[in-house]
PDB file of C-alpha atoms in Angstrom:
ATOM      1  CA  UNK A   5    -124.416  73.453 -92.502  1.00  0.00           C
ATOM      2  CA  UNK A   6    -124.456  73.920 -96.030  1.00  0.00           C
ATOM      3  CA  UNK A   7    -120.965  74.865 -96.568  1.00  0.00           C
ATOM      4  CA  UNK A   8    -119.900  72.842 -94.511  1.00  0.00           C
ATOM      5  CA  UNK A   9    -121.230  68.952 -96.022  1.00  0.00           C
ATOM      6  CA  UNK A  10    -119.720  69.478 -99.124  1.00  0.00           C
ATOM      7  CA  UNK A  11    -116.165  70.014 -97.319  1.00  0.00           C
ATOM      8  CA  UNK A  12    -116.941  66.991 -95.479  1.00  0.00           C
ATOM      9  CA  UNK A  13    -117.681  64.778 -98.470  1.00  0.00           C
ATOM     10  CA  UNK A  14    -114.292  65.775-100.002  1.00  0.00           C
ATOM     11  CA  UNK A  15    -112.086  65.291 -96.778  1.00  0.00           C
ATOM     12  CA  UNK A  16    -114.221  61.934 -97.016  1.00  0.00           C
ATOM     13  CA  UNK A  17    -113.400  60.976-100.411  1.00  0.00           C
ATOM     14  CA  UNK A  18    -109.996  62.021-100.100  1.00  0.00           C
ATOM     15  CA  UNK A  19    -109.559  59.601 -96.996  1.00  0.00           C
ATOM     16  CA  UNK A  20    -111.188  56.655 -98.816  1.00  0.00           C
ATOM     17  CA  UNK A  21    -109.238  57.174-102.313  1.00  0.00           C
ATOM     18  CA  UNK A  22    -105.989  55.901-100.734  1.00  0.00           C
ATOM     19  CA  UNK A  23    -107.593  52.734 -98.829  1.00  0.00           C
ATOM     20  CA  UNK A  24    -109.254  52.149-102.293  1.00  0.00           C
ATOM     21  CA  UNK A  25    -106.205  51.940-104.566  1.00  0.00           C
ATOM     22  CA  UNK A  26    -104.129  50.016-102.055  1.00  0.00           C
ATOM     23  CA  UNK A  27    -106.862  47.395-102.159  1.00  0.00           C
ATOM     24  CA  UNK A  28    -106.783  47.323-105.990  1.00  0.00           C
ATOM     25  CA  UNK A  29    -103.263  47.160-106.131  1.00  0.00           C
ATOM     26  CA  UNK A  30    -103.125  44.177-103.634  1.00  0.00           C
ATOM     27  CA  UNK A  31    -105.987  42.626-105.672  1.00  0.00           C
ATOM     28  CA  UNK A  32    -103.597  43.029-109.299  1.00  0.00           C
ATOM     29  CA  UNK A  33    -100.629  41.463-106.806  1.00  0.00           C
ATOM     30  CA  UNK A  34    -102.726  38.509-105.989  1.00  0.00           C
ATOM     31  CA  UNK A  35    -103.641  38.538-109.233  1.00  0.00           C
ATOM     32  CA  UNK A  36    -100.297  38.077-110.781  1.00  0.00           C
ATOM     33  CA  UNK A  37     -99.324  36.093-108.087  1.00  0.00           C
ATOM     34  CA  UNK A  38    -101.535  33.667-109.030  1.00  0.00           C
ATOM     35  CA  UNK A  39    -100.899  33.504-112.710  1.00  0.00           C
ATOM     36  CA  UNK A  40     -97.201  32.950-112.236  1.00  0.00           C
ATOM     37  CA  UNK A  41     -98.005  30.128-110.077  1.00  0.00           C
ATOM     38  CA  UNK A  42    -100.422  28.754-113.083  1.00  0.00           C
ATOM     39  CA  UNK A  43     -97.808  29.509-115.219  1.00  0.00           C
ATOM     40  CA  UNK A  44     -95.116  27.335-113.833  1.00  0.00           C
ATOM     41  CA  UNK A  45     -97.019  24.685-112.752  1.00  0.00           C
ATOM     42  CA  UNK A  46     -97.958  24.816-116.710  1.00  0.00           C
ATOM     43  CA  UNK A  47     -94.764  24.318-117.808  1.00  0.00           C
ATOM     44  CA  UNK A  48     -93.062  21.858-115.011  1.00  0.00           C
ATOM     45  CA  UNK A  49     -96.078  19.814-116.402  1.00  0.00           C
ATOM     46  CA  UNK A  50     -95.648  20.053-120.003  1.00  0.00           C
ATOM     47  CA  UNK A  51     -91.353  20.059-119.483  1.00  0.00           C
ATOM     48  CA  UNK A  52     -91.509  16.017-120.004  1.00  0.00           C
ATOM     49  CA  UNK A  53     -93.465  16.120-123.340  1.00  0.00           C
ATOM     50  CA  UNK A  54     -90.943  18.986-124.583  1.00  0.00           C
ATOM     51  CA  UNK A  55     -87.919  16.617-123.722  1.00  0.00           C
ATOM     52  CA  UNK A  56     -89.909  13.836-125.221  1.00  0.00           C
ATOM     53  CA  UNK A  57     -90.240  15.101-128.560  1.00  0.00           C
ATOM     54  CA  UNK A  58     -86.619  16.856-128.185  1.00  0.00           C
ATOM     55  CA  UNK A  59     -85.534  13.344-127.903  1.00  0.00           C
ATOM     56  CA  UNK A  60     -86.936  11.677-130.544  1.00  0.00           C
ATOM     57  CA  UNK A  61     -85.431  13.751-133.093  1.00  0.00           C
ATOM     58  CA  UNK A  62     -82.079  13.092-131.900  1.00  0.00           C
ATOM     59  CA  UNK A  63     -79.457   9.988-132.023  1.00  0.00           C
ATOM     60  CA  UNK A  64     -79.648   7.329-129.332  1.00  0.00           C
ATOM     61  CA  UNK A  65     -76.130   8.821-127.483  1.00  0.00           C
ATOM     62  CA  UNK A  66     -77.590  12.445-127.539  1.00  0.00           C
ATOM     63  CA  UNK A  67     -80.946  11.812-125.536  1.00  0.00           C
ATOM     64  CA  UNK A  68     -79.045  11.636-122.224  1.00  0.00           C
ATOM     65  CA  UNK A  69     -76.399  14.543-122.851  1.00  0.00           C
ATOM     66  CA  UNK A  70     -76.086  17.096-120.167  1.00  0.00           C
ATOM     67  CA  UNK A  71     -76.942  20.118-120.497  1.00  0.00           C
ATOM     68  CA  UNK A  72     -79.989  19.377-122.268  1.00  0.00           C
ATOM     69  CA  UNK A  73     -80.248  20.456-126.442  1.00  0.00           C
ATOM     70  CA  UNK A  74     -83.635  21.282-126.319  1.00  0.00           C
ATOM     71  CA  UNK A  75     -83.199  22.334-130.182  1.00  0.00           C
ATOM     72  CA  UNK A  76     -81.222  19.808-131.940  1.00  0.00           C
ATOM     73  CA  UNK A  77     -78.884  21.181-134.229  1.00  0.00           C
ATOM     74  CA  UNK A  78     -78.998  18.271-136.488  1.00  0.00           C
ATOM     75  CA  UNK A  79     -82.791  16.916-135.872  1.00  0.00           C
ATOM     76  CA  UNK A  80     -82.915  12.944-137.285  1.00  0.00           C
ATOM     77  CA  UNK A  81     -86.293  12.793-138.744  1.00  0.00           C
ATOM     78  CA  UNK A  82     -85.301   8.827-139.864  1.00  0.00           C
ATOM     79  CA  UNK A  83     -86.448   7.949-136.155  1.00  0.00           C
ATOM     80  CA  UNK A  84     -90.353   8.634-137.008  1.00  0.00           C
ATOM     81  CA  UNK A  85     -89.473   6.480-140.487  1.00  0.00           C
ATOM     82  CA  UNK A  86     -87.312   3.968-138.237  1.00  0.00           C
ATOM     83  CA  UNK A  87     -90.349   3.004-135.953  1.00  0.00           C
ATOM     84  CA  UNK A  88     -93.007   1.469-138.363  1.00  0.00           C
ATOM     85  CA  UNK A  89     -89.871  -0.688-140.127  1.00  0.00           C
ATOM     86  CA  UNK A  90     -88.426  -2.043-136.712  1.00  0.00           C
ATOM     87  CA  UNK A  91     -91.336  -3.209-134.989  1.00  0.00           C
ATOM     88  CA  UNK A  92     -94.756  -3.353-137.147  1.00  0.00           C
ATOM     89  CA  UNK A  93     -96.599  -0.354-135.275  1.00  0.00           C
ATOM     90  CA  UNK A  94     -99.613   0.007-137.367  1.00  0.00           C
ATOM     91  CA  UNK A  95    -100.889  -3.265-136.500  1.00  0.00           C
ATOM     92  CA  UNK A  96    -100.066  -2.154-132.859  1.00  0.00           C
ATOM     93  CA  UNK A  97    -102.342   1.278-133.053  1.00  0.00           C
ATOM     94  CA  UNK A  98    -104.461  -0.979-135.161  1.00  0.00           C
ATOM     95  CA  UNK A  99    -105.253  -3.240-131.905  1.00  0.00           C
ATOM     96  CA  UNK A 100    -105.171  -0.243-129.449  1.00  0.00           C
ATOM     97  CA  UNK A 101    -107.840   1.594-131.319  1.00  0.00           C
ATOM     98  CA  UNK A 102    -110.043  -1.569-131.883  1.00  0.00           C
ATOM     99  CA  UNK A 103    -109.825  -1.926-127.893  1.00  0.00           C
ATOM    100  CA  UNK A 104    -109.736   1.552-127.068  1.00  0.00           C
ATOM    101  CA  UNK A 105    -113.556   2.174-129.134  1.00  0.00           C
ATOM    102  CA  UNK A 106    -115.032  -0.934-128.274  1.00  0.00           C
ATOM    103  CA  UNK A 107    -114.008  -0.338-124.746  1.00  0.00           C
ATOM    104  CA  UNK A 108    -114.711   3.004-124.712  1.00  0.00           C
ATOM    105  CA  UNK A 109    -118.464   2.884-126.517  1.00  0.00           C
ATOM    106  CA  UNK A 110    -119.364  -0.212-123.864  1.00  0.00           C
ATOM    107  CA  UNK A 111    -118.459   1.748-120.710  1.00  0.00           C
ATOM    108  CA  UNK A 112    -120.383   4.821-122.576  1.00  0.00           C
ATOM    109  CA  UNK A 113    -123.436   2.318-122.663  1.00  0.00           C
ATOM    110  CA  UNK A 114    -123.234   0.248-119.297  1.00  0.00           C
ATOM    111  CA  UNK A 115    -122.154   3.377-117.065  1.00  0.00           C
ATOM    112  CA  UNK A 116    -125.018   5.343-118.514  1.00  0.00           C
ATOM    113  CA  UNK A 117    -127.712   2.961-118.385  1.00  0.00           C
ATOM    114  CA  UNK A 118    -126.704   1.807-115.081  1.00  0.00           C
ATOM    115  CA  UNK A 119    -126.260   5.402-113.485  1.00  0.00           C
ATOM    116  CA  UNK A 120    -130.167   6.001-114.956  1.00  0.00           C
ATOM    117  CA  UNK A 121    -131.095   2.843-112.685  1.00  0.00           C
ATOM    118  CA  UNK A 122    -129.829   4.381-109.562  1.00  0.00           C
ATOM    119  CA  UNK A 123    -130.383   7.969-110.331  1.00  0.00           C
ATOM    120  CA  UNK A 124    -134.253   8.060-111.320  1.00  0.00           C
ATOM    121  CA  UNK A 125    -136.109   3.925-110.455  1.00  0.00           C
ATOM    122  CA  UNK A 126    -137.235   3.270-106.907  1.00  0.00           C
ATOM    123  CA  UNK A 127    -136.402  -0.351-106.588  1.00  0.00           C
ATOM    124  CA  UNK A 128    -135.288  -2.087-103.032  1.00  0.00           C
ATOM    125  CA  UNK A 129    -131.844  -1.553-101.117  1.00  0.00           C
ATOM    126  CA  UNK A 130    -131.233   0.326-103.861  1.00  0.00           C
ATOM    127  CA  UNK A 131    -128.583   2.993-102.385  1.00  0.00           C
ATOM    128  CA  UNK A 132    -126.837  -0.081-100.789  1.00  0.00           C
ATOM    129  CA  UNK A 133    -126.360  -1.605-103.985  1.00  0.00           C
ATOM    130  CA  UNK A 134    -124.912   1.638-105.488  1.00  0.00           C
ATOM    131  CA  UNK A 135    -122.788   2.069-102.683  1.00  0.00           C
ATOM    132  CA  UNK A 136    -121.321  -1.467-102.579  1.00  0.00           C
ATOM    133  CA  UNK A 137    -120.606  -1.007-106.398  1.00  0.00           C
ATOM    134  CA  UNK A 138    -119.119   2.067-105.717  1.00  0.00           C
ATOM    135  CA  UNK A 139    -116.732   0.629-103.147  1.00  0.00           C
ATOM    136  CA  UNK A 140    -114.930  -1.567-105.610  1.00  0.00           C
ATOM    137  CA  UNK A 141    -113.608   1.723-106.651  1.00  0.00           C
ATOM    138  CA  UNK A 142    -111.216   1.763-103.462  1.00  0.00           C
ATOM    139  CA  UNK A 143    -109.837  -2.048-104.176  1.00  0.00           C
ATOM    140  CA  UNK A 144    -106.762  -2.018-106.457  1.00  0.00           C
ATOM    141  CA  UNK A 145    -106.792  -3.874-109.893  1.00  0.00           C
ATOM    142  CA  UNK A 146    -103.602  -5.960-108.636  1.00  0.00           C
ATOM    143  CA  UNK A 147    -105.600  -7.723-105.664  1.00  0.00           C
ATOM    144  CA  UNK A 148    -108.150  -9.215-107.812  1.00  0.00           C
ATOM    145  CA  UNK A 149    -106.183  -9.747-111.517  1.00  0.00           C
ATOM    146  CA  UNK A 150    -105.000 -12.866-110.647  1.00  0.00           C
ATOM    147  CA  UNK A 151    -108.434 -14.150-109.768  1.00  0.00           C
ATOM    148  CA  UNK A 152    -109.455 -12.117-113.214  1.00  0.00           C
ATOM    149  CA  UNK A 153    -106.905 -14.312-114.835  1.00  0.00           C
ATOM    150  CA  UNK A 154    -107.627 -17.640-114.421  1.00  0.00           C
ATOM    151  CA  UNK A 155    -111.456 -16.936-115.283  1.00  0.00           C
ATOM    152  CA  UNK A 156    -110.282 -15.838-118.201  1.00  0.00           C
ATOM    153  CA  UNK A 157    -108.211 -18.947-118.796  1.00  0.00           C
ATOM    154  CA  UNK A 158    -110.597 -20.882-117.221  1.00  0.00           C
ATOM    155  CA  UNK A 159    -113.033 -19.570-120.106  1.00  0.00           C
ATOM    156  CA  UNK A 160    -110.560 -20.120-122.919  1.00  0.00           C
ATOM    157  CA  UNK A 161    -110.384 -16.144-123.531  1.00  0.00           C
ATOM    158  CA  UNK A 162    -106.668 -15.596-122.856  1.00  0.00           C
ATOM    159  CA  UNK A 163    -104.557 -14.366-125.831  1.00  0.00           C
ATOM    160  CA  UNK A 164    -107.465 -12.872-127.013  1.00  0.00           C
ATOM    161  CA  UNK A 165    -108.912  -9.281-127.000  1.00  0.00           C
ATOM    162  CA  UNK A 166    -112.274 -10.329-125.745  1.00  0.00           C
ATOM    163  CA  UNK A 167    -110.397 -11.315-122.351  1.00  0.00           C
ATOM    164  CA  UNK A 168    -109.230  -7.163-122.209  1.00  0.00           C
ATOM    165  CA  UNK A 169    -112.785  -6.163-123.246  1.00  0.00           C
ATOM    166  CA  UNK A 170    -115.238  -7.975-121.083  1.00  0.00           C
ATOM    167  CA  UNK A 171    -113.056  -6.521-118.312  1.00  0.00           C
ATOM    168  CA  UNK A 172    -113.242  -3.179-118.746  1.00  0.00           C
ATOM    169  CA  UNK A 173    -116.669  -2.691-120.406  1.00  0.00           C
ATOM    170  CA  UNK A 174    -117.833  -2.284-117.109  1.00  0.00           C
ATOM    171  CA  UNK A 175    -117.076   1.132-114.941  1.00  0.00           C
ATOM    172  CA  UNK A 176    -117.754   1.627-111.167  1.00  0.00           C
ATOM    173  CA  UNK A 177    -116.351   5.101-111.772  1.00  0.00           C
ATOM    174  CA  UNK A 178    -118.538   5.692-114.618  1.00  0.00           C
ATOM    175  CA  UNK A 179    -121.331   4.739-113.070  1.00  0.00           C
ATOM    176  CA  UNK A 180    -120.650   7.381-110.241  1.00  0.00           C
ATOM    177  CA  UNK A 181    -119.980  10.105-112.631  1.00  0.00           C
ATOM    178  CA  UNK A 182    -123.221   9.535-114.654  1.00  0.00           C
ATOM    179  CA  UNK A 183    -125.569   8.683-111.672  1.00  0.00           C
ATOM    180  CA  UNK A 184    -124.413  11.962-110.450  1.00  0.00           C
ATOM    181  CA  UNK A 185    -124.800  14.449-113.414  1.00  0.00           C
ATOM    182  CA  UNK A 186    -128.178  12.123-113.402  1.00  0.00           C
ATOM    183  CA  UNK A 187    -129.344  13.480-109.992  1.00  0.00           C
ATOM    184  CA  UNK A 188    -129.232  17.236-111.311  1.00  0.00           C
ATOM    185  CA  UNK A 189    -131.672  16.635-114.149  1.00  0.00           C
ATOM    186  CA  UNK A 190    -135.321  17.129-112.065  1.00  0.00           C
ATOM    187  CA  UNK A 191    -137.605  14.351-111.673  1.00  0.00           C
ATOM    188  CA  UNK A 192    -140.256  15.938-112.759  1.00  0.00           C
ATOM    189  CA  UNK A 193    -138.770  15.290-116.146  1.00  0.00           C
ATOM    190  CA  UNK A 194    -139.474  11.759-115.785  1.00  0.00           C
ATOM    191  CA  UNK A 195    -142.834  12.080-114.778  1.00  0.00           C
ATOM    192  CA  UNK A 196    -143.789  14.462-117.379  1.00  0.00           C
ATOM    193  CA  UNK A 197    -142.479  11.475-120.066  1.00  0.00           C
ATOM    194  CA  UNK A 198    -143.872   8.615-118.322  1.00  0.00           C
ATOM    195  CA  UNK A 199    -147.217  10.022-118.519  1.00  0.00           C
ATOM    196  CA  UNK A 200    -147.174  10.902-122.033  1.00  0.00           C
ATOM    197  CA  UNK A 201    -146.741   7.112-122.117  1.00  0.00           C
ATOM    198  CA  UNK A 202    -142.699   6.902-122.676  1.00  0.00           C
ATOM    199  CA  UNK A 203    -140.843   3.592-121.576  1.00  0.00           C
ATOM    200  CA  UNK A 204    -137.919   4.002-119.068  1.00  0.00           C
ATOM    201  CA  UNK A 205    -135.866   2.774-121.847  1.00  0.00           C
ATOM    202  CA  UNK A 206    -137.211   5.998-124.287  1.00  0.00           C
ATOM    203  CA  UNK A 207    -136.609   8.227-121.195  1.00  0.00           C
ATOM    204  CA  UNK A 208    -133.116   6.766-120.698  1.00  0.00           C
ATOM    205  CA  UNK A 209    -132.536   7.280-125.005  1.00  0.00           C
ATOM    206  CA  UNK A 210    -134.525  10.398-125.655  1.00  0.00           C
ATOM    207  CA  UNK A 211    -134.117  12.728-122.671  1.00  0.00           C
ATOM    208  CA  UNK A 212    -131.355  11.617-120.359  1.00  0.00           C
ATOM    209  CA  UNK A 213    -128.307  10.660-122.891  1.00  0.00           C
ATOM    210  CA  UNK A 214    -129.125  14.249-125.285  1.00  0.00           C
ATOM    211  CA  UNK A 215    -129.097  16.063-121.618  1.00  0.00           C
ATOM    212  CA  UNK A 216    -125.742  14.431-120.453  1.00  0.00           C
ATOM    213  CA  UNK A 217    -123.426  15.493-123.348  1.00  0.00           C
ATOM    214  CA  UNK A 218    -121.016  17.029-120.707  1.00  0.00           C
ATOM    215  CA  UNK A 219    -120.922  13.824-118.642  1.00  0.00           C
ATOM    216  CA  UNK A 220    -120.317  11.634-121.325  1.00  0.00           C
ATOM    217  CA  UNK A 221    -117.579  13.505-122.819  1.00  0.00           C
ATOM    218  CA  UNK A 222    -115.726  13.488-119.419  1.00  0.00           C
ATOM    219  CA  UNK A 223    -116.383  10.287-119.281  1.00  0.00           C
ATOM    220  CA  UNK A 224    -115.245   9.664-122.732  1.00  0.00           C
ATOM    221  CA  UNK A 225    -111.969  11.343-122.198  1.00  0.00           C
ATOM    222  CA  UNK A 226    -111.273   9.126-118.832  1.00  0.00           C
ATOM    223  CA  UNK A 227    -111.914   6.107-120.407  1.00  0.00           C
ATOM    224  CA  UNK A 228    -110.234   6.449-123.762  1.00  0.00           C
ATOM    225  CA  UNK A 229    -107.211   7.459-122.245  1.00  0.00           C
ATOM    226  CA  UNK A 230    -106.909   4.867-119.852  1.00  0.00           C
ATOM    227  CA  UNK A 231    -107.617   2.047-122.478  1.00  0.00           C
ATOM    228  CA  UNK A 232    -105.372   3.490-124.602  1.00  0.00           C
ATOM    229  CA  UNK A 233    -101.959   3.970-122.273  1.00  0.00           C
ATOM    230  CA  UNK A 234    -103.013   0.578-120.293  1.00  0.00           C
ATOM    231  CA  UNK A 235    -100.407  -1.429-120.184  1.00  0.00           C
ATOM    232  CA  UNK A 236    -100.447  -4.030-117.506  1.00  0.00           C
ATOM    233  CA  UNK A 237    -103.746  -5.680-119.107  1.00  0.00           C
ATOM    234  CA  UNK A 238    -102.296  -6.566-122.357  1.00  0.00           C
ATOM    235  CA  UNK A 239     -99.133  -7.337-120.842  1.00  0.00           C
ATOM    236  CA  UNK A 240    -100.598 -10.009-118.637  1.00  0.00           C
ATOM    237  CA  UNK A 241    -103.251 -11.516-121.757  1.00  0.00           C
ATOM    238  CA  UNK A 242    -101.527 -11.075-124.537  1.00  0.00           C
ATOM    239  CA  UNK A 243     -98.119 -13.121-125.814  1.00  0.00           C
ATOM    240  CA  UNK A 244     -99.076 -13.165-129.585  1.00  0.00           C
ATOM    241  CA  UNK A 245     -97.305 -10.384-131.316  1.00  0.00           C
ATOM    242  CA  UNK A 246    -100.408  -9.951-133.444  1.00  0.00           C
ATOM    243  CA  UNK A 247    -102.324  -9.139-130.616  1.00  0.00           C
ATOM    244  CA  UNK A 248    -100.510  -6.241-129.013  1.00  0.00           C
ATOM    245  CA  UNK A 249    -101.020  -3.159-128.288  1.00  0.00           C
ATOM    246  CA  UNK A 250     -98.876  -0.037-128.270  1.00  0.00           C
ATOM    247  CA  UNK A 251     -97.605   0.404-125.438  1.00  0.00           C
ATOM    248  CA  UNK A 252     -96.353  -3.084-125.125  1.00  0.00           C
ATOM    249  CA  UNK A 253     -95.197  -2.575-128.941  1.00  0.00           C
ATOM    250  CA  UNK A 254     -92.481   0.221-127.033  1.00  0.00           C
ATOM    251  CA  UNK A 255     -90.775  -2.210-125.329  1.00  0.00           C
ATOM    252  CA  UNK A 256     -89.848  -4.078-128.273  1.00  0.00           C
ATOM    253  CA  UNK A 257     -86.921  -0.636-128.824  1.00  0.00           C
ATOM    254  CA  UNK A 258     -85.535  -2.576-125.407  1.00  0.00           C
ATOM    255  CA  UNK A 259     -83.092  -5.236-126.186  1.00  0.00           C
ATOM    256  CA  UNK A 260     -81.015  -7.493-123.982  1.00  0.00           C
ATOM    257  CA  UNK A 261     -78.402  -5.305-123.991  1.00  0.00           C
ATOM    258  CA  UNK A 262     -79.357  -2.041-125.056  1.00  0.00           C
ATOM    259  CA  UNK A 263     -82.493   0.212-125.253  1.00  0.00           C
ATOM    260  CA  UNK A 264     -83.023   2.650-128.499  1.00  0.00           C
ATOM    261  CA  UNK A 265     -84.246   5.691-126.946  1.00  0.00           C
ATOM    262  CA  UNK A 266     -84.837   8.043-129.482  1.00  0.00           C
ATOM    263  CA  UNK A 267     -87.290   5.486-131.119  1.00  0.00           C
ATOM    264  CA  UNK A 268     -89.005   5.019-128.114  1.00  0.00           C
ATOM    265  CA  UNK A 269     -89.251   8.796-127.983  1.00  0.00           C
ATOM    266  CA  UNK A 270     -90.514   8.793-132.057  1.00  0.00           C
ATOM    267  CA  UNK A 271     -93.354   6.352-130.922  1.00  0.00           C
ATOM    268  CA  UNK A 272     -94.155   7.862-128.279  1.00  0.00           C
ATOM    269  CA  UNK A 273     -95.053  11.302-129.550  1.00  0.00           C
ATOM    270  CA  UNK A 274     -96.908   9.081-132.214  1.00  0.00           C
ATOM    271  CA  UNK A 275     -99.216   6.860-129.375  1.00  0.00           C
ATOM    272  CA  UNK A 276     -99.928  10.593-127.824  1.00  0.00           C
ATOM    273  CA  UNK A 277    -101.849  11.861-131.007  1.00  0.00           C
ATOM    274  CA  UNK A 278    -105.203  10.266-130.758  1.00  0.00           C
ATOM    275  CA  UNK A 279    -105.039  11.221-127.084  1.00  0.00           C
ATOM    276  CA  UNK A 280    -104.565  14.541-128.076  1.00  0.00           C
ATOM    277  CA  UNK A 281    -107.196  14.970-130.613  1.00  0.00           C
ATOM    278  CA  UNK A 282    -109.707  13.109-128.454  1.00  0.00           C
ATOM    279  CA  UNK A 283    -109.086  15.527-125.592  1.00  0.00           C
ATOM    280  CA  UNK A 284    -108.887  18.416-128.110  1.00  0.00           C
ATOM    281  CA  UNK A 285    -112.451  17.332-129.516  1.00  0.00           C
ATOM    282  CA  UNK A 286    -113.987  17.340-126.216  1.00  0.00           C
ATOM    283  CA  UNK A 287    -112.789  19.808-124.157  1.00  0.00           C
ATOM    284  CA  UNK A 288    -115.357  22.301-124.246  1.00  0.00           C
ATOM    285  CA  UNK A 289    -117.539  19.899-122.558  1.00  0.00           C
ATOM    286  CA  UNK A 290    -114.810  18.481-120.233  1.00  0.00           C
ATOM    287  CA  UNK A 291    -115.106  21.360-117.270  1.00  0.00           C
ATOM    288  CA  UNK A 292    -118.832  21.623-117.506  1.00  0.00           C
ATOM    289  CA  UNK A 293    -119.095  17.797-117.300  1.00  0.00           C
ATOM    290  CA  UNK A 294    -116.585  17.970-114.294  1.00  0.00           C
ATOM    291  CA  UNK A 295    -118.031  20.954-112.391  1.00  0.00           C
ATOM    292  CA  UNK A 296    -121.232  19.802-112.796  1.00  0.00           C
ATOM    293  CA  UNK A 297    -121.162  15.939-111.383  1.00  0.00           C
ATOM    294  CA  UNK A 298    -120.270  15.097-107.919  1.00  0.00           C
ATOM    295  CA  UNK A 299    -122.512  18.401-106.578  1.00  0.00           C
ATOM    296  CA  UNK A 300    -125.088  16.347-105.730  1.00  0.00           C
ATOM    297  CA  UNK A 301    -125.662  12.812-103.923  1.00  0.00           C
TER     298      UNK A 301
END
């Protein structure tokens, strides 16, 4: 019996080493299968911005040529010169980034105060008031703007930026995503501060928004990059030219006859930079506030 278990073990490992390297290998297959599928999707995603800022270093009859120079041999730098002399696009960042903050630091402020409300008070029918408010969520913007509109008209706010802020300083997403990172922090947290004699507004300030960095940066990133690329909203309230914003700004490159592409392409890349740094400032928090909202109702 003695001589005879070890030979056992070793016919034993023998028989398992084979099984055990084709699962590894399968595993690294999966493995790179996956990561070329990450990898493409990466780039088919990020092939539009590449032709974007191919094409706004090139002349208006090159942007369309076929097959594509991603490298122009001859880039035309004068288009990123060209674009604050033909249209006056400081003034429109200028507006953008006034509405863009103020939007952005009122939906901060409403969604989380708000989403504190319905997270951690007991007050009555109060889950059928968040869910009603949540529902607006599924109704489209385009059913109820013209209604929007003539309030605002009504109210004498139209060709004005007050019009575009009261609008959208108030978030039925926002709420969601806050009232949900909110319903991971426990209630006993609460408690502990109401009985050392802490308002619910000191709660909300002092324990809640320092505990909810990842939410709000998620939530910053939505917002500001929706306020920033809207363009149907100022479209519809704003006719002065010394009220709008960006993206309406591009469509002064579009003439009657003609449309001046590789300017369109210059201001473009421009508009995307305080997207970019906003996102780039925030990311670390972005997944965590992501991951972590929505795992609990």
């Amino acid at each position: 019996m003695s001589t005879a278990s070890p030979l056992l073990d070793r016919r034993s490992a023998a028989l398992g080493r084979p099984k055990t390297k084709t699962r590894s290998h399968r595993k690294r297959l999966r493995n790179a299968a996956l990561y070329a599928l990450v990898l493409a999707i990466t780039v088919l995603m990020l092939l539009p911005f590449a032709w974007m800022l191919s094409a706004s270093l090139k002349l208006n009859r090159e942007v369309f040529e076929f097959p594509i120079q991603w490298i122009p041999s001859a880039p035309r730098w004068q288009n990123y010169l060209d674009i604050w002399q033909q249209i006056p696009l400081a003034l429109f960042i200028y507006n953008t980034a006034k509405l863009t903050i103020i939007v952005t630091v009122l939906q901060l402020f409403t969604s989380s105060f708000a989403a504190y409300a319905f997270a951690k008070l007991r007050f009555p029918y109060r889950n059928t008031l968040f869910l009603a408010y949540i529902a607006t969520i599924a109704m489209p913007w385009q059913v109820y703007m013209v209604p929007q509109f003539v309030l605002m008209r009504e109210l004498g706010l139209n060709n004005t930026h007050l019009a575009l802020i009261l609008l959208q300083a108030f978030s039925a997403f926002g709420v969601f995503l806050m009232r949900q990172f909110y319903m991971s922090i426990p209630d006993e947290l609460c408690e502990a501060a109401r009985i050392d004699g802490m308002s619910e507004y000191q709660i909300w300030r002092k324990i809640m928004l320092p505990l909810s960095m990842p939410a709000l940066s998620t939530l910053t990133i939505f917002t500001f990059v929706n306020t920033w690329n809207d363009f149907l909203g100022p479209m519809i309230y704003l006719t002065k030219t010394e009220l709008k914003t960006v993206q309406i700004g591009l469509r002064m490159f579009v003439s009657q006859y003609s449309a001046e592409y590789g300017l369109i392409m210059a201001a473009s890349v421009v508009s995307l930079i305080p997207v970019l740094v906003v996102f780039l400032a925030l990311q670390r928090f972005f997944v965590e506030g992501v991951a972590s909202t929505g795992l609990k109702g």
